[in-house]
Coordinates of C-alpha atoms in Angstrom, one line a residue:
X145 CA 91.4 -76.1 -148.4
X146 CA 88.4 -78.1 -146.5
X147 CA 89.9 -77.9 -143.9
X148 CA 90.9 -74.5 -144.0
X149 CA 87.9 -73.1 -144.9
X150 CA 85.9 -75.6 -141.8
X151 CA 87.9 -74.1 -139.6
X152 CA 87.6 -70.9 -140.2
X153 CA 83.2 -71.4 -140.5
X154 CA 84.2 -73.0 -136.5
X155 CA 85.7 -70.0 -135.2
X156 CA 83.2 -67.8 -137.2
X157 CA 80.2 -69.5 -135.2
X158 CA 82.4 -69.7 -132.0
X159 CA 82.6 -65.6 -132.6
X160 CA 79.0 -65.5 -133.1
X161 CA 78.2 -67.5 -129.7
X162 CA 80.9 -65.8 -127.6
X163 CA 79.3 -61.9 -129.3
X164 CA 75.4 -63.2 -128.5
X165 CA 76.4 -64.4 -125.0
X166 CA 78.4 -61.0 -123.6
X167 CA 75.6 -58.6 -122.6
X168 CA 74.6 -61.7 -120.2
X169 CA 78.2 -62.4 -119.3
X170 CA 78.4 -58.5 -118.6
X171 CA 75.1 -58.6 -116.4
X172 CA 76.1 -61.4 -114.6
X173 CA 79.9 -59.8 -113.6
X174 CA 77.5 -56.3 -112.9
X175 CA 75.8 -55.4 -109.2
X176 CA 72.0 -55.6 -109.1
X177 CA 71.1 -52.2 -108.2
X178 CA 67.4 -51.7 -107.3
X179 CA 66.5 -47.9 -107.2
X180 CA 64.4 -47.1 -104.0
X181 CA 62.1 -43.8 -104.0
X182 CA 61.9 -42.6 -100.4
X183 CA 58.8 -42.0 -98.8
X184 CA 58.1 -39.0 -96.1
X185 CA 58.0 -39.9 -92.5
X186 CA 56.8 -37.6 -89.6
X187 CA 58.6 -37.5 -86.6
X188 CA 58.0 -36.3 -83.2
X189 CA 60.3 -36.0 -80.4
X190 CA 59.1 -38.7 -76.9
X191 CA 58.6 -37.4 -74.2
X192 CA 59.5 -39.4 -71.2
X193 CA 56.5 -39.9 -68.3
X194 CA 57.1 -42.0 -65.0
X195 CA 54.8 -42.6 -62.3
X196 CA 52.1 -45.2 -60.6
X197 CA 48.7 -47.1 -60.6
X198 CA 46.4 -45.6 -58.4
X199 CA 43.4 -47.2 -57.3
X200 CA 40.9 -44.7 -59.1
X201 CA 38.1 -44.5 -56.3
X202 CA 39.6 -45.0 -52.6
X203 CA 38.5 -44.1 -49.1
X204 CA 41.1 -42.7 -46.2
X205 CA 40.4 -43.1 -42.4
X206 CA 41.4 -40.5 -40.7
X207 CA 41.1 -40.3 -36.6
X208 CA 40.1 -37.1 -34.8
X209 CA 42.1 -37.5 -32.0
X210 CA 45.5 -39.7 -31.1
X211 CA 44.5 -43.2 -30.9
X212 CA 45.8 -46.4 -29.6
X213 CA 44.8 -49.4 -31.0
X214 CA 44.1 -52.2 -29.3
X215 CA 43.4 -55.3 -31.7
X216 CA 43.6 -54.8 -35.6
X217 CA 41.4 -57.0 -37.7
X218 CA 42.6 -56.2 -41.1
X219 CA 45.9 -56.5 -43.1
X220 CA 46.8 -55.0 -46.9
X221 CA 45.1 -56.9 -49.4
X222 CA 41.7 -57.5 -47.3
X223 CA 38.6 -56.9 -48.8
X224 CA 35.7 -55.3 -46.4
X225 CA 32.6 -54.2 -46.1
X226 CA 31.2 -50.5 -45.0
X227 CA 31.1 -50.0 -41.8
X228 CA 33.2 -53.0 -40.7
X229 CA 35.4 -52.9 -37.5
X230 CA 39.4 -52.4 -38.9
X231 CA 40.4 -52.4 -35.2
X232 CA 39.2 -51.9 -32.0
X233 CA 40.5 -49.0 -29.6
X234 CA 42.7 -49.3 -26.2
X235 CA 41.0 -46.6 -24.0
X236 CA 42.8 -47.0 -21.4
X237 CA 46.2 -47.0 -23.1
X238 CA 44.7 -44.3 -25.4
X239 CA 43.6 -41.9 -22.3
X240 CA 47.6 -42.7 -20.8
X241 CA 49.0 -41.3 -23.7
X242 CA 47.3 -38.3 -23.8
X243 CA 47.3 -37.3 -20.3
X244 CA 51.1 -37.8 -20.6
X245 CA 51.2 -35.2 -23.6
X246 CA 49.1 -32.7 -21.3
X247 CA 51.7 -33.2 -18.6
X248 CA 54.5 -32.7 -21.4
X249 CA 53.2 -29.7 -22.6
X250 CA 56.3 -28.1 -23.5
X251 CA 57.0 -31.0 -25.9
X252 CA 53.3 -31.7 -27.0
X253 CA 53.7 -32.0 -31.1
X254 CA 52.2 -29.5 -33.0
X255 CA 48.9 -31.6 -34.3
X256 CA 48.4 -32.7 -31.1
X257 CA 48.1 -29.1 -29.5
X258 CA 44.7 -28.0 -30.2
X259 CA 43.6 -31.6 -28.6
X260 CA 45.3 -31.3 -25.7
X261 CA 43.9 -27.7 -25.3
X262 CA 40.0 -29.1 -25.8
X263 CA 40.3 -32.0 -23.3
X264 CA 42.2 -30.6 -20.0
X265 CA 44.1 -32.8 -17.8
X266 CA 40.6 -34.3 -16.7
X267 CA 41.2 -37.9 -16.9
X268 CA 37.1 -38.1 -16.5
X269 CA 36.5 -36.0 -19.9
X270 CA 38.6 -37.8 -21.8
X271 CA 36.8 -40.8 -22.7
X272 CA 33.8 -39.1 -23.7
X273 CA 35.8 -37.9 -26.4
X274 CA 37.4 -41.2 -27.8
X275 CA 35.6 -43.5 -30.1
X276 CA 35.5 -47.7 -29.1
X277 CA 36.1 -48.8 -32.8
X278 CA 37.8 -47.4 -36.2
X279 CA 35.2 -48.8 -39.0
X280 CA 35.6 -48.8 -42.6
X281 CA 34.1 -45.9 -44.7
X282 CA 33.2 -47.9 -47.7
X283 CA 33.4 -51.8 -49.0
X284 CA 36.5 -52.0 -51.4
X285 CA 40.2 -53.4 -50.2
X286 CA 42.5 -52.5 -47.8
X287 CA 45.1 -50.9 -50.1
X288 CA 47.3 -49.4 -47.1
X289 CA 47.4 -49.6 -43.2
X290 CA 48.7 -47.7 -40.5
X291 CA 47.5 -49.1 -37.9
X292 CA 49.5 -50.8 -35.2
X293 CA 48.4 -52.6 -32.2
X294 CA 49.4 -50.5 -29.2
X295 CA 50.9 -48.1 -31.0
X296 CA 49.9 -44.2 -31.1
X297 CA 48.1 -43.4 -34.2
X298 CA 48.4 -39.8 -35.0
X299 CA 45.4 -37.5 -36.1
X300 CA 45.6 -36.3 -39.4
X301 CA 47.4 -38.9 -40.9
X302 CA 45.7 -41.6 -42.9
X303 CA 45.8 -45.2 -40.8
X304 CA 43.7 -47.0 -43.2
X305 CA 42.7 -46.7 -47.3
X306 CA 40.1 -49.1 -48.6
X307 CA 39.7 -48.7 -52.5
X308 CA 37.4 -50.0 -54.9
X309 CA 39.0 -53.0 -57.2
X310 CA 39.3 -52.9 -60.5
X311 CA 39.0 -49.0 -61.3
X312 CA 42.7 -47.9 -61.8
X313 CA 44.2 -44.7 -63.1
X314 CA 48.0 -43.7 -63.8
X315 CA 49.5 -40.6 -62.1
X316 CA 52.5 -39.5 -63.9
X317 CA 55.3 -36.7 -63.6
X318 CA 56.8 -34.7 -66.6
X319 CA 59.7 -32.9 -66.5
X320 CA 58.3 -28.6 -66.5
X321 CA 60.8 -28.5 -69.8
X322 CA 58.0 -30.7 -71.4
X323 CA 54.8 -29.6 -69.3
X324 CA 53.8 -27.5 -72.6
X325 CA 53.5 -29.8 -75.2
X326 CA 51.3 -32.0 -72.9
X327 CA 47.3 -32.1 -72.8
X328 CA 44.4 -33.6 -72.2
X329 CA 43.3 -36.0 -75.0
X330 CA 46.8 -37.3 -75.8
X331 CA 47.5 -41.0 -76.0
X332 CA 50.2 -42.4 -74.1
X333 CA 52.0 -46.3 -74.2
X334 CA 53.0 -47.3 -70.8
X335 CA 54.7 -50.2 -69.5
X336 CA 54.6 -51.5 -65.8
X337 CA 58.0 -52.7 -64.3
X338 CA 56.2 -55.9 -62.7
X339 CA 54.8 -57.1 -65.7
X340 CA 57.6 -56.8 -68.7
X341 CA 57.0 -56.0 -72.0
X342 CA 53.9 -56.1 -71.5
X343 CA 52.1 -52.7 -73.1
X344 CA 49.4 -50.3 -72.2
X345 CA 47.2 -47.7 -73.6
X346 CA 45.6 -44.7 -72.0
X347 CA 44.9 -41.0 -72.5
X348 CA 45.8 -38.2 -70.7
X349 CA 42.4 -37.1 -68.4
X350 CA 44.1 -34.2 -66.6
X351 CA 47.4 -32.3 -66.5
X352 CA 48.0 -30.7 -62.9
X353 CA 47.8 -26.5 -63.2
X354 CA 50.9 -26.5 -60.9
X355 CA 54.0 -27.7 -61.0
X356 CA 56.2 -29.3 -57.5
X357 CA 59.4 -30.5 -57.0
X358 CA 60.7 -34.0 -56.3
X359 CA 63.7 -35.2 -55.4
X360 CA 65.4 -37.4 -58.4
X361 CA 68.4 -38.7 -56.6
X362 CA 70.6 -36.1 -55.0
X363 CA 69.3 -33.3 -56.7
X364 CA 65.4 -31.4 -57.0
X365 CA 63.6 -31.5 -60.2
X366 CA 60.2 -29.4 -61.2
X367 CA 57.8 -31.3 -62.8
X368 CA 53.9 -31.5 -63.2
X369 CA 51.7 -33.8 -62.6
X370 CA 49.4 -35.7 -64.6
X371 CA 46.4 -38.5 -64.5
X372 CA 46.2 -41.0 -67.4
X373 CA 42.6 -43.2 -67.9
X374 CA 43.3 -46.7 -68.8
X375 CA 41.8 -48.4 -72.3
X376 CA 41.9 -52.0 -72.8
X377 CA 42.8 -54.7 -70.8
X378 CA 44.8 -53.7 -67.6
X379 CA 44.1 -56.4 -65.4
X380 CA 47.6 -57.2 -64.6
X381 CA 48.2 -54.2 -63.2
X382 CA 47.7 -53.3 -59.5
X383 CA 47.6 -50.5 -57.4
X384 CA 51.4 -49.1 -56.4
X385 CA 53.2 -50.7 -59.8
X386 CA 55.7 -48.4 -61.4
X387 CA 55.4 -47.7 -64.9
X388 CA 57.2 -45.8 -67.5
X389 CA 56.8 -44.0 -71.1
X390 CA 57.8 -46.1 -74.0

């Protein structure tokens, strides 16, 4: 009977254990499920931007009258002074060239025309009429040349553009589709192709009260123009760099 009744007082406290123990046996066979409580999000559709650093403050030669140069004394990435000799000009070679267009004159280009008309055929009067030197407009750096020795340069056409370094702005092109929902005062995150990941801030200074059309490929596409003022540090960038919306 001992044993009878010591086995049964056994199982009774094995019972017991096994009853205490199943909530936690059940929780640990259970998922954890922890209940999230969604927050609200505003979102805004990008709109996608491409364009270039400019050079904010820059200075274009232009010549008067077909020129020829005869030594150039300044390559892209020079830095120079105002009033300091880019090249020097071939007279002679210069005066050839135009007499030859005068002689030509069913062939004389259009910009050329009303120069051809104020000089003659008077080899004399010509020279009265052509500088000795193309000099710089203003101290900055040579940011693009056209100038070429011996080599007609053509009036109304930039040959040389000196800007200031340092002061850089972004010119950038939306697609007309977007052009409403941009203006003045909006912040905008570029990147630049030549330097990576690399980020930069800026806010829209002016949106362009036309739009144009560019070529994208094969095909035409209207957009408008904008400039972008730089914040921060931007000393990576350089005039001519692509950059992009992100």
């Amino acid at each position: 009977m001992k044993k009878k009744y010591g086995l049964l007082f056994f199982m009774t406290v094995i019972m017991l254990v096994v009853s205490a123990a199943i909530p936690f046996l059940v929780l640990g066979m259970v998922t954890q499920v922890e209940l999230m409580h969604p927050t609200r999000q505003e979102f805004s559709d990008d709109i996608y931007v491409s364009g270039s650093v400019e050079a904010l403050q820059t200075k274009e030669v232009y010549v008067d009258l077909p020129l020829v140069p005869d030594q150039v004394f300044v390559s892209i990435g020079d830095t120079v002074s105002a009033n300091q000799v880019l090249a020097t000009v071939d007279v002679n070679a210069t005066r050839t060239a135009l007499l030859n267009l005068v002689e030509a004159a069913n062939v004389i280009p259009e910009e050329y025309i009303s120069v051809a008309g104020l000089i003659g055929v008077d080899a004399s009067l010509i020279e009265t009429y052509l500088p000795n030197q193309i000099l710089a407009p203003a101290s900055g750096t040579v940011t693009s040349l056209a100038l070429v020795s011996g080599t007609l340069a053509a009036p109304k056409t930039a040959v040389c553009s000196i800007s200031k370094e340092g002061a850089l702005r972004i010119r950038l092109t939306v697609s007309e589709e977007y052009a409403d929902r941009v203006e003045a005062g909006q912040e905008v995150v570029l990147r630049a192709s030549a330097t990576g990941q690399e980020k930069y801030v800026g806010r829209v200074e002016r949106v362009f009260p036309t739009a144009t059309q560019t070529l994208v490929g094969t095909s035409a596409q209207t957009v408008v123009g904008l400039y972008v003022s730089l914040q921060g540090d931007y000393n990576r960038l350089k005039p001519g760099y692509t950059v992009t919306g992100v």
